[in-house]
mmCIF file of C-alpha atoms in Angstrom:
data_model
loop_
_atom_site.group_PDB
_atom_site.id
_atom_site.type_symbol
_atom_site.label_atom_id
_atom_site.label_comp_id
_atom_site.label_asym_id
_atom_site.label_seq_id
_atom_site.Cartn_x
_atom_site.Cartn_y
_atom_site.Cartn_z
ATOM 1 C CA UNK A 3 -33.538 36.358 -11.928
ATOM 2 C CA UNK A 4 -32.033 32.887 -11.730
ATOM 3 C CA UNK A 5 -30.037 31.670 -8.783
ATOM 4 C CA UNK A 6 -26.433 30.832 -9.719
ATOM 5 C CA UNK A 7 -25.558 27.195 -9.154
ATOM 6 C CA UNK A 8 -22.288 25.388 -8.816
ATOM 7 C CA UNK A 9 -21.097 23.708 -11.977
ATOM 8 C CA UNK A 10 -18.407 21.154 -12.735
ATOM 9 C CA UNK A 11 -15.090 22.514 -14.023
ATOM 10 C CA UNK A 12 -15.458 20.456 -17.228
ATOM 11 C CA UNK A 13 -18.293 20.083 -19.700
ATOM 12 C CA UNK A 14 -19.382 16.583 -20.624
ATOM 13 C CA UNK A 15 -18.726 17.533 -24.241
ATOM 14 C CA UNK A 16 -15.100 18.379 -23.452
ATOM 15 C CA UNK A 17 -12.962 15.705 -25.135
ATOM 16 C CA UNK A 18 -9.664 16.643 -23.498
ATOM 17 C CA UNK A 19 -7.743 14.008 -21.570
ATOM 18 C CA UNK A 20 -8.235 15.707 -18.203
ATOM 19 C CA UNK A 21 -11.958 16.276 -18.781
ATOM 20 C CA UNK A 22 -12.524 12.660 -19.785
ATOM 21 C CA UNK A 23 -10.590 11.577 -16.708
ATOM 22 C CA UNK A 24 -12.726 13.808 -14.472
ATOM 23 C CA UNK A 25 -15.970 12.258 -15.695
ATOM 24 C CA UNK A 26 -14.775 8.637 -15.631
ATOM 25 C CA UNK A 27 -12.612 8.316 -12.507
ATOM 26 C CA UNK A 28 -14.158 7.133 -9.236
ATOM 27 C CA UNK A 29 -14.094 10.344 -7.223
ATOM 28 C CA UNK A 30 -15.133 8.506 -4.043
ATOM 29 C CA UNK A 31 -12.022 6.320 -4.123
ATOM 30 C CA UNK A 32 -9.872 9.297 -5.058
ATOM 31 C CA UNK A 33 -11.272 11.393 -2.191
ATOM 32 C CA UNK A 34 -10.671 8.620 0.347
ATOM 33 C CA UNK A 35 -7.054 8.228 -0.783
ATOM 34 C CA UNK A 36 -6.485 11.994 -0.623
ATOM 35 C CA UNK A 37 -8.027 12.065 2.868
ATOM 36 C CA UNK A 38 -5.521 9.436 4.030
ATOM 37 C CA UNK A 39 -2.636 11.403 2.522
ATOM 38 C CA UNK A 40 -3.831 14.544 4.297
ATOM 39 C CA UNK A 41 -4.100 12.609 7.536
ATOM 40 C CA UNK A 42 -0.550 11.377 7.065
ATOM 41 C CA UNK A 43 0.727 14.926 6.682
ATOM 42 C CA UNK A 44 -1.175 16.040 9.797
ATOM 43 C CA UNK A 45 0.189 13.165 11.871
ATOM 44 C CA UNK A 46 3.718 13.930 10.676
ATOM 45 C CA UNK A 47 3.489 17.265 12.510
ATOM 46 C CA UNK A 48 2.492 15.339 15.643
ATOM 47 C CA UNK A 49 5.323 12.811 15.347
ATOM 48 C CA UNK A 50 8.249 14.820 13.922
ATOM 49 C CA UNK A 51 9.271 16.678 17.128
ATOM 50 C CA UNK A 52 9.569 13.358 18.972
ATOM 51 C CA UNK A 53 11.158 11.502 16.052
ATOM 52 C CA UNK A 54 14.113 13.906 15.765
ATOM 53 C CA UNK A 55 15.188 13.025 19.316
ATOM 54 C CA UNK A 56 16.838 9.928 17.870
ATOM 55 C CA UNK A 57 19.085 12.034 15.608
ATOM 56 C CA UNK A 58 21.042 14.830 17.303
ATOM 57 C CA UNK A 59 22.157 16.222 13.926
ATOM 58 C CA UNK A 60 18.601 17.401 13.152
ATOM 59 C CA UNK A 61 17.720 20.781 14.663
ATOM 60 C CA UNK A 62 14.378 21.582 13.057
ATOM 61 C CA UNK A 63 11.592 19.910 15.099
ATOM 62 C CA UNK A 64 9.463 19.670 11.969
ATOM 63 C CA UNK A 65 12.197 18.252 9.746
ATOM 64 C CA UNK A 66 10.193 15.113 8.927
ATOM 65 C CA UNK A 67 6.994 17.118 8.458
ATOM 66 C CA UNK A 68 8.438 19.298 5.690
ATOM 67 C CA UNK A 69 9.833 16.240 3.959
ATOM 68 C CA UNK A 70 6.497 14.464 4.367
ATOM 69 C CA UNK A 71 4.751 17.336 2.568
ATOM 70 C CA UNK A 72 7.138 16.907 -0.359
ATOM 71 C CA UNK A 73 6.621 13.124 -0.380
ATOM 72 C CA UNK A 74 2.843 13.551 -0.165
ATOM 73 C CA UNK A 75 2.799 15.991 -3.080
ATOM 74 C CA UNK A 76 4.942 13.615 -5.150
ATOM 75 C CA UNK A 77 2.727 10.653 -4.202
ATOM 76 C CA UNK A 78 -0.459 12.492 -5.154
ATOM 77 C CA UNK A 79 1.169 13.548 -8.419
ATOM 78 C CA UNK A 80 2.106 9.933 -9.092
ATOM 79 C CA UNK A 81 -1.451 8.778 -8.309
ATOM 80 C CA UNK A 82 -3.131 11.360 -10.547
ATOM 81 C CA UNK A 83 -0.703 10.741 -13.404
ATOM 82 C CA UNK A 84 -1.096 6.954 -13.241
ATOM 83 C CA UNK A 85 -4.898 7.264 -13.086
ATOM 84 C CA UNK A 86 -4.833 8.895 -16.553
ATOM 85 C CA UNK A 87 -3.465 5.709 -18.118
ATOM 86 C CA UNK A 88 -5.400 3.284 -20.264
ATOM 87 C CA UNK A 89 -5.371 -0.422 -19.290
ATOM 88 C CA UNK A 90 -2.700 -0.963 -21.933
ATOM 89 C CA UNK A 91 -0.687 1.893 -20.469
ATOM 90 C CA UNK A 92 -1.008 0.361 -17.000
ATOM 91 C CA UNK A 93 0.401 -2.904 -18.328
ATOM 92 C CA UNK A 94 3.327 -1.192 -20.018
ATOM 93 C CA UNK A 95 4.293 0.884 -17.003
ATOM 94 C CA UNK A 96 3.926 -2.161 -14.731
ATOM 95 C CA UNK A 97 6.266 -4.248 -16.902
ATOM 96 C CA UNK A 98 8.869 -1.482 -17.046
ATOM 97 C CA UNK A 99 8.496 -0.829 -13.320
ATOM 98 C CA UNK A 100 8.887 -4.494 -12.449
ATOM 99 C CA UNK A 101 11.983 -4.863 -14.612
ATOM 100 C CA UNK A 102 13.525 -1.748 -13.085
ATOM 101 C CA UNK A 103 12.680 -2.763 -9.510
ATOM 102 C CA UNK A 104 14.044 -6.296 -9.966
ATOM 103 C CA UNK A 105 17.232 -4.922 -11.544
ATOM 104 C CA UNK A 106 17.889 -2.560 -8.630
ATOM 105 C CA UNK A 107 16.992 -5.250 -6.065
ATOM 106 C CA UNK A 108 19.551 -7.553 -7.669
ATOM 107 C CA UNK A 109 22.211 -4.860 -7.157
ATOM 108 C CA UNK A 110 21.324 -4.167 -3.508
ATOM 109 C CA UNK A 111 23.985 -6.530 -2.076
ATOM 110 C CA UNK A 112 26.553 -4.331 -3.846
ATOM 111 C CA UNK A 113 25.121 -0.796 -3.818
ATOM 112 C CA UNK A 114 22.529 -0.975 -1.040
ATOM 113 C CA UNK A 115 22.720 0.619 2.408
ATOM 114 C CA UNK A 116 22.532 -1.859 5.272
ATOM 115 C CA UNK A 117 20.227 -0.723 8.080
ATOM 116 C CA UNK A 118 19.438 -2.998 11.056
ATOM 117 C CA UNK A 119 21.012 -5.935 9.251
ATOM 118 C CA UNK A 120 19.023 -5.579 6.018
ATOM 119 C CA UNK A 121 20.125 -4.110 2.675
ATOM 120 C CA UNK A 122 16.835 -2.756 1.310
ATOM 121 C CA UNK A 123 17.623 0.828 0.272
ATOM 122 C CA UNK A 124 19.714 2.674 -2.280
ATOM 123 C CA UNK A 125 21.109 5.941 -0.977
ATOM 124 C CA UNK A 126 20.426 8.760 -3.468
ATOM 125 C CA UNK A 127 21.656 11.611 -1.282
ATOM 126 C CA UNK A 128 18.651 13.349 0.287
ATOM 127 C CA UNK A 129 16.415 10.410 -0.624
ATOM 128 C CA UNK A 130 16.643 6.653 -0.043
ATOM 129 C CA UNK A 131 14.953 4.414 -2.605
ATOM 130 C CA UNK A 132 13.405 1.075 -1.595
ATOM 131 C CA UNK A 133 12.807 -0.769 -4.894
ATOM 132 C CA UNK A 134 10.700 -3.534 -3.343
ATOM 133 C CA UNK A 135 7.938 -0.982 -2.678
ATOM 134 C CA UNK A 136 7.545 -0.445 -6.425
ATOM 135 C CA UNK A 137 7.864 -4.148 -7.229
ATOM 136 C CA UNK A 138 4.635 -4.917 -5.346
ATOM 137 C CA UNK A 139 2.029 -3.148 -7.519
ATOM 138 C CA UNK A 140 3.956 -3.832 -10.726
ATOM 139 C CA UNK A 141 4.156 -7.562 -9.994
ATOM 140 C CA UNK A 142 0.420 -7.746 -9.222
ATOM 141 C CA UNK A 143 -0.511 -6.037 -12.506
ATOM 142 C CA UNK A 144 1.949 -8.168 -14.490
ATOM 143 C CA UNK A 145 0.698 -11.396 -12.894
ATOM 144 C CA UNK A 146 -2.933 -10.477 -13.614
ATOM 145 C CA UNK A 147 -1.988 -9.833 -17.253
ATOM 146 C CA UNK A 148 -0.243 -13.192 -17.560
ATOM 147 C CA UNK A 149 -3.128 -15.064 -15.927
ATOM 148 C CA UNK A 150 -5.558 -13.366 -18.329
ATOM 149 C CA UNK A 151 -3.384 -14.250 -21.334
ATOM 150 C CA UNK A 152 -3.220 -17.894 -20.286
ATOM 151 C CA UNK A 153 -7.032 -18.052 -20.242
ATOM 152 C CA UNK A 154 -7.232 -17.058 -23.921
ATOM 153 C CA UNK A 155 -5.870 -20.448 -24.973
ATOM 154 C CA UNK A 156 -3.422 -19.006 -27.502
ATOM 155 C CA UNK A 157 -0.379 -20.892 -26.260
ATOM 156 C CA UNK A 158 0.975 -18.186 -23.952
ATOM 157 C CA UNK A 159 2.393 -19.872 -20.796
ATOM 158 C CA UNK A 160 1.082 -17.025 -18.666
ATOM 159 C CA UNK A 161 0.851 -18.979 -15.415
ATOM 160 C CA UNK A 162 4.454 -20.161 -15.687
ATOM 161 C CA UNK A 163 5.708 -16.661 -16.532
ATOM 162 C CA UNK A 164 3.781 -15.112 -13.630
ATOM 163 C CA UNK A 165 5.119 -17.646 -11.139
ATOM 164 C CA UNK A 166 8.656 -17.154 -12.464
ATOM 165 C CA UNK A 167 8.346 -13.388 -11.913
ATOM 166 C CA UNK A 168 6.969 -13.957 -8.411
ATOM 167 C CA UNK A 169 9.730 -16.460 -7.591
ATOM 168 C CA UNK A 170 12.465 -14.088 -8.745
ATOM 169 C CA UNK A 171 10.995 -11.183 -6.755
ATOM 170 C CA UNK A 172 10.631 -13.273 -3.617
ATOM 171 C CA UNK A 173 14.167 -14.645 -3.943
ATOM 172 C CA UNK A 174 15.576 -11.112 -4.128
ATOM 173 C CA UNK A 175 13.494 -10.089 -1.100
ATOM 174 C CA UNK A 176 14.795 -13.011 0.947
ATOM 175 C CA UNK A 177 18.381 -12.075 0.073
ATOM 176 C CA UNK A 178 17.917 -8.605 1.659
ATOM 177 C CA UNK A 179 16.246 -10.111 3.848
ATOM 178 C CA UNK A 180 12.684 -8.719 4.031
ATOM 179 C CA UNK A 181 10.298 -11.348 5.371
ATOM 180 C CA UNK A 182 7.384 -8.952 5.842
ATOM 181 C CA UNK A 183 7.329 -7.816 2.211
ATOM 182 C CA UNK A 184 7.806 -11.414 1.093
ATOM 183 C CA UNK A 185 4.699 -12.536 2.957
ATOM 184 C CA UNK A 186 2.694 -9.525 1.737
ATOM 185 C CA UNK A 187 3.625 -10.009 -1.923
ATOM 186 C CA UNK A 188 3.067 -13.762 -1.746
ATOM 187 C CA UNK A 189 -0.355 -13.461 -0.118
ATOM 188 C CA UNK A 190 -1.518 -10.836 -2.623
ATOM 189 C CA UNK A 191 -0.106 -12.801 -5.551
ATOM 190 C CA UNK A 192 -1.979 -15.901 -4.442
ATOM 191 C CA UNK A 193 -5.163 -13.856 -4.045
ATOM 192 C CA UNK A 194 -4.794 -12.703 -7.669
ATOM 193 C CA UNK A 195 -4.169 -16.282 -8.754
ATOM 194 C CA UNK A 196 -7.327 -17.399 -6.959
ATOM 195 C CA UNK A 197 -9.420 -14.552 -8.427
ATOM 196 C CA UNK A 198 -8.211 -15.502 -11.905
ATOM 197 C CA UNK A 199 -10.376 -18.617 -11.602
ATOM 198 C CA UNK A 200 -8.027 -21.505 -10.821
ATOM 199 C CA UNK A 201 -9.269 -24.986 -9.874
ATOM 200 C CA UNK A 202 -9.651 -25.716 -6.162
ATOM 201 C CA UNK A 203 -6.967 -28.419 -6.240
ATOM 202 C CA UNK A 204 -4.433 -25.787 -7.317
ATOM 203 C CA UNK A 205 -5.422 -23.595 -4.399
ATOM 204 C CA UNK A 206 -5.000 -26.490 -1.956
ATOM 205 C CA UNK A 207 -1.628 -27.358 -3.435
ATOM 206 C CA UNK A 208 -0.419 -23.777 -3.207
ATOM 207 C CA UNK A 209 -1.646 -23.514 0.376
ATOM 208 C CA UNK A 210 0.390 -26.606 1.271
ATOM 209 C CA UNK A 211 3.435 -25.178 -0.503
ATOM 210 C CA UNK A 212 2.955 -21.897 1.360
ATOM 211 C CA UNK A 213 2.894 -23.688 4.700
ATOM 212 C CA UNK A 214 6.101 -25.508 3.781
ATOM 213 C CA UNK A 215 7.641 -22.176 2.739
ATOM 214 C CA UNK A 216 6.829 -20.631 6.124
ATOM 215 C CA UNK A 217 8.532 -23.533 7.855
ATOM 216 C CA UNK A 218 11.564 -23.050 5.601
ATOM 217 C CA UNK A 219 11.724 -19.340 6.418
ATOM 218 C CA UNK A 220 11.412 -20.102 10.124
ATOM 219 C CA UNK A 221 14.319 -22.533 9.949
ATOM 220 C CA UNK A 222 16.500 -20.379 7.695
ATOM 221 C CA UNK A 223 16.201 -16.874 9.169
ATOM 222 C CA UNK A 224 17.167 -16.381 12.798
ATOM 223 C CA UNK A 225 15.765 -12.832 13.042
ATOM 224 C CA UNK A 226 12.359 -14.167 11.944
ATOM 225 C CA UNK A 227 12.494 -16.746 14.747
ATOM 226 C CA UNK A 228 13.574 -14.031 17.184
ATOM 227 C CA UNK A 229 10.603 -11.830 16.286
ATOM 228 C CA UNK A 230 8.187 -14.699 16.707
ATOM 229 C CA UNK A 231 9.736 -15.573 20.056
ATOM 230 C CA UNK A 232 9.641 -11.939 21.191
ATOM 231 C CA UNK A 233 5.942 -11.594 20.409
ATOM 232 C CA UNK A 234 4.146 -11.965 23.706
ATOM 233 C CA UNK A 235 7.418 -12.516 25.554
ATOM 234 C CA UNK A 236 7.805 -11.495 29.193
ATOM 235 C CA UNK A 237 11.201 -9.964 28.406
ATOM 236 C CA UNK A 238 10.710 -6.178 28.611
ATOM 237 C CA UNK A 239 13.768 -5.484 26.444
ATOM 238 C CA UNK A 240 12.488 -7.713 23.642
ATOM 239 C CA UNK A 241 9.065 -6.060 23.576
ATOM 240 C CA UNK A 242 10.035 -2.464 24.410
ATOM 241 C CA UNK A 243 8.941 -1.006 21.064
ATOM 242 C CA UNK A 244 5.534 -2.647 20.866
ATOM 243 C CA UNK A 245 4.876 -2.134 24.596
ATOM 244 C CA UNK A 246 5.356 1.613 24.232
ATOM 245 C CA UNK A 247 3.093 1.683 21.179
ATOM 246 C CA UNK A 248 0.402 -0.258 23.053
ATOM 247 C CA UNK A 249 0.630 2.146 25.979
ATOM 248 C CA UNK A 250 0.240 5.107 23.616
ATOM 249 C CA UNK A 251 -2.898 3.584 22.097
ATOM 250 C CA UNK A 252 -4.410 2.867 25.516
ATOM 251 C CA UNK A 253 -3.564 6.379 26.743
ATOM 252 C CA UNK A 254 -5.539 7.908 23.877
ATOM 253 C CA UNK A 255 -8.852 6.542 25.098
ATOM 254 C CA UNK A 256 -11.942 7.630 23.179
ATOM 255 C CA UNK A 257 -11.022 11.141 22.032
ATOM 256 C CA UNK A 258 -7.268 11.282 22.729
ATOM 257 C CA UNK A 259 -5.010 13.551 24.750
ATOM 258 C CA UNK A 260 -5.233 16.384 22.232
ATOM 259 C CA UNK A 261 -3.130 17.798 19.408
ATOM 260 C CA UNK A 262 0.555 17.764 20.360
ATOM 261 C CA UNK A 263 -0.214 16.424 23.847
ATOM 262 C CA UNK A 264 1.000 12.876 23.295
ATOM 263 C CA UNK A 265 3.469 11.629 25.897
ATOM 264 C CA UNK A 266 4.188 7.980 25.081
ATOM 265 C CA UNK A 267 5.165 8.833 21.485
ATOM 266 C CA UNK A 268 8.459 10.151 22.861
ATOM 267 C CA UNK A 269 9.413 6.587 23.758
ATOM 268 C CA UNK A 270 8.192 4.788 20.612
ATOM 269 C CA UNK A 271 11.052 3.987 18.187
ATOM 270 C CA UNK A 272 10.202 4.552 14.498
ATOM 271 C CA UNK A 273 7.034 6.340 15.579
ATOM 272 C CA UNK A 274 6.841 8.402 12.359
ATOM 273 C CA UNK A 275 7.080 5.331 10.098
ATOM 274 C CA UNK A 276 5.952 1.893 11.287
ATOM 275 C CA UNK A 277 4.156 3.124 14.426
ATOM 276 C CA UNK A 278 2.422 6.280 13.209
ATOM 277 C CA UNK A 279 -0.919 4.626 14.023
ATOM 278 C CA UNK A 280 -0.087 4.683 17.743
ATOM 279 C CA UNK A 281 0.730 8.408 17.533
ATOM 280 C CA UNK A 282 -2.667 9.155 16.042
ATOM 281 C CA UNK A 283 -4.425 6.918 18.556
ATOM 282 C CA UNK A 284 -2.781 8.651 21.540
ATOM 283 C CA UNK A 285 -3.477 12.206 20.433
ATOM 284 C CA UNK A 286 -6.871 11.731 18.759
ATOM 285 C CA UNK A 287 -8.170 8.541 20.362
ATOM 286 C CA UNK A 288 -10.444 5.779 19.180
ATOM 287 C CA UNK A 289 -12.470 8.211 17.075
ATOM 288 C CA UNK A 290 -9.595 8.896 14.675
ATOM 289 C CA UNK A 291 -8.506 5.244 14.717
ATOM 290 C CA UNK A 292 -11.938 4.086 13.574
ATOM 291 C CA UNK A 293 -12.155 6.856 10.987
ATOM 292 C CA UNK A 294 -8.772 5.779 9.604
ATOM 293 C CA UNK A 295 -9.807 2.123 9.450
ATOM 294 C CA UNK A 296 -13.104 3.177 7.877
ATOM 295 C CA UNK A 297 -11.297 4.959 5.042
ATOM 296 C CA UNK A 298 -9.240 1.853 4.268
ATOM 297 C CA UNK A 299 -12.365 -0.314 4.421
ATOM 298 C CA UNK A 300 -14.174 2.073 2.077
ATOM 299 C CA UNK A 301 -11.331 1.919 -0.467
ATOM 300 C CA UNK A 302 -11.146 -1.881 -0.387
ATOM 301 C CA UNK A 303 -14.890 -2.607 -0.415
ATOM 302 C CA UNK A 304 -15.826 0.010 -3.007
ATOM 303 C CA UNK A 305 -12.780 -0.825 -5.115
ATOM 304 C CA UNK A 306 -13.439 -4.579 -5.033
ATOM 305 C CA UNK A 307 -17.080 -4.008 -5.889
ATOM 306 C CA UNK A 308 -16.158 -1.985 -8.963
ATOM 307 C CA UNK A 309 -13.419 -4.417 -9.963
ATOM 308 C CA UNK A 310 -15.779 -7.398 -9.902
ATOM 309 C CA UNK A 311 -18.092 -5.641 -12.391
ATOM 310 C CA UNK A 312 -15.376 -5.079 -14.982
ATOM 311 C CA UNK A 313 -15.676 -7.061 -18.222
ATOM 312 C CA UNK A 314 -11.983 -7.441 -19.084
ATOM 313 C CA UNK A 315 -10.447 -10.332 -17.064
ATOM 314 C CA UNK A 316 -7.101 -8.546 -16.845
ATOM 315 C CA UNK A 317 -8.566 -5.271 -15.570
ATOM 316 C CA UNK A 318 -10.839 -7.110 -13.151
ATOM 317 C CA UNK A 319 -8.086 -9.254 -11.623
ATOM 318 C CA UNK A 320 -5.427 -6.529 -11.578
ATOM 319 C CA UNK A 321 -7.697 -3.920 -9.959
ATOM 320 C CA UNK A 322 -8.933 -6.378 -7.341
ATOM 321 C CA UNK A 323 -5.358 -7.421 -6.565
ATOM 322 C CA UNK A 324 -4.251 -3.817 -6.095
ATOM 323 C CA UNK A 325 -7.089 -3.122 -3.650
ATOM 324 C CA UNK A 326 -6.212 -6.313 -1.764
ATOM 325 C CA UNK A 327 -2.596 -5.116 -1.574
ATOM 326 C CA UNK A 328 -3.598 -1.766 -0.049
ATOM 327 C CA UNK A 329 -6.007 -3.327 2.436
ATOM 328 C CA UNK A 330 -3.702 -6.154 3.484
ATOM 329 C CA UNK A 331 -0.735 -3.841 4.093
ATOM 330 C CA UNK A 332 -2.927 -1.545 6.209
ATOM 331 C CA UNK A 333 -4.217 -4.532 8.198
ATOM 332 C CA UNK A 334 -0.688 -5.790 8.868
ATOM 333 C CA UNK A 335 0.566 -2.413 10.080
ATOM 334 C CA UNK A 336 -2.439 -1.819 12.348
ATOM 335 C CA UNK A 337 -2.268 -5.390 13.692
ATOM 336 C CA UNK A 338 1.393 -4.840 14.609
ATOM 337 C CA UNK A 339 0.524 -1.601 16.433
ATOM 338 C CA UNK A 340 -2.209 -3.437 18.338
ATOM 339 C CA UNK A 341 0.280 -6.197 19.260
ATOM 340 C CA UNK A 342 -1.794 -8.828 17.449
ATOM 341 C CA UNK A 343 1.111 -10.070 15.307
ATOM 342 C CA UNK A 344 4.923 -9.754 15.498
ATOM 343 C CA UNK A 345 6.561 -6.581 14.179
ATOM 344 C CA UNK A 346 7.051 -6.533 10.408
ATOM 345 C CA UNK A 347 8.669 -3.171 9.634
ATOM 346 C CA UNK A 348 5.837 -2.313 7.239
ATOM 347 C CA UNK A 349 4.462 1.171 6.614
ATOM 348 C CA UNK A 350 0.840 2.296 6.906
ATOM 349 C CA UNK A 351 -0.318 3.132 3.346
ATOM 350 C CA UNK A 352 -0.506 6.864 2.544
ATOM 351 C CA UNK A 353 0.149 7.821 6.198
ATOM 352 C CA UNK A 354 3.591 6.615 7.292
ATOM 353 C CA UNK A 355 6.609 8.830 6.631
ATOM 354 C CA UNK A 356 8.730 7.676 3.706
ATOM 355 C CA UNK A 357 9.300 8.685 0.119
ATOM 356 C CA UNK A 358 9.403 5.207 -1.434
ATOM 357 C CA UNK A 359 6.289 4.120 0.423
ATOM 358 C CA UNK A 360 4.312 7.234 -0.531
ATOM 359 C CA UNK A 361 5.345 7.132 -4.188
ATOM 360 C CA UNK A 362 4.669 3.398 -4.483
ATOM 361 C CA UNK A 363 1.257 3.726 -2.828
ATOM 362 C CA UNK A 364 0.472 6.598 -5.189
ATOM 363 C CA UNK A 365 1.379 4.330 -8.103
ATOM 364 C CA UNK A 366 -0.717 1.480 -6.666
ATOM 365 C CA UNK A 367 -3.809 3.643 -6.206
ATOM 366 C CA UNK A 368 -3.244 5.325 -9.565
ATOM 367 C CA UNK A 369 -3.174 1.957 -11.334
ATOM 368 C CA UNK A 370 -6.378 0.925 -9.528
ATOM 369 C CA UNK A 371 -8.155 4.178 -10.409
ATOM 370 C CA UNK A 372 -7.082 3.861 -14.043
ATOM 371 C CA UNK A 373 -8.389 0.308 -14.338
ATOM 372 C CA UNK A 374 -11.764 1.092 -12.726
ATOM 373 C CA UNK A 375 -12.617 4.191 -14.770
ATOM 374 C CA UNK A 376 -16.011 4.274 -16.558
ATOM 375 C CA UNK A 377 -14.861 3.619 -20.111
ATOM 376 C CA UNK A 378 -17.249 2.495 -22.884
ATOM 377 C CA UNK A 379 -17.686 -1.264 -22.572
ATOM 378 C CA UNK A 380 -15.539 -1.515 -19.444
ATOM 379 C CA UNK A 381 -18.379 -2.629 -17.192
ATOM 380 C CA UNK A 382 -21.093 -5.233 -17.512
ATOM 381 C CA UNK A 383 -24.244 -3.880 -19.210
ATOM 382 C CA UNK A 384 -26.559 -2.418 -16.578
ATOM 383 C CA UNK A 385 -23.942 -2.745 -13.812
ATOM 384 C CA UNK A 386 -24.948 -0.619 -10.823
ATOM 385 C CA UNK A 387 -21.965 1.302 -9.468
ATOM 386 C CA UNK A 388 -23.686 3.137 -6.613
ATOM 387 C CA UNK A 389 -22.085 2.258 -3.246
ATOM 388 C CA UNK A 390 -25.394 1.291 -1.652
ATOM 389 C CA UNK A 391 -25.874 -1.708 -3.974
ATOM 390 C CA UNK A 392 -24.535 -5.212 -3.432
ATOM 391 C CA UNK A 393 -20.778 -5.774 -3.437
ATOM 392 C CA UNK A 394 -20.900 -8.564 -6.026
ATOM 393 C CA UNK A 395 -23.811 -9.049 -8.463
#
């Protein structure tokens, strides 16, 4: 009598779309992303009862938790759907997404809701849409495509088109204004430009232009100057939000206060969005914090390693840029929570509450998974994809 063994749900001879996806997608990257989404849902149950204190019209203590479950399901659906795409499909969706996001961003001064002095959202009834969240991954994919086309030497002014798209997106962000997203998009865009293989003199020139741009932003936007001045200030009113978040992180210690036992989270504004990291650190301690950071590191390192082994210049640059985008946004959010940099109003990928953020991160990860799938001829001959090998051959 033979012992029954576990088998995969799909045969390798199955030619269906889902079966081919199952055998070609990086299940390690997918599992890490799903783990972060699950962690976000769990932390929403820890933060929702305290978050509703700021809105007396909400009676259900788990109001944000139920909504987070819906957002998480939609984000996972977006990720899985996008991961089924071919590289050509990724390009098409990215172009359409960028055009749609730019169009809505251009209308924000007219149709947008102004919150805390910034018009970044479109009110759709039970849901608020932030188009800039979707512009980020779409712009990165589009820029990588244009850079790859310019390298073919067929007369396509890809570099000029990519920079024009970046300039238009940044201009619309500054009108809102949204300095944090501007810096994130610009840094990731420049990383893609660098990975596309530009001469060093271009990099130096862009770095100088970036420094000049930061000075211009500092001189032009008073709230940006105020945030820089407030960082590390002795004024308790100016640093109330970040001080409470820092106290919550310190109170968590090594293993945390316990599930639902957080105290400082009651005094942290926007704890379920920008400062969800501090909620997790207080209730679950340094252990969960390091596990969370480890998941982001795993996604970035494994994803970059796979991207660098791709043969197609577009797929290689686009996938690497998307992983940089995820990692950089996570670093910025965690650095803000740790009081290392001024507040940016940026969500923690896959974990912070928010429909636009969750859907856009699902799209970002879905694009990256689609581009790094094991298709015939996609990788260098003999490329080792096991995680224990070197990052770059």
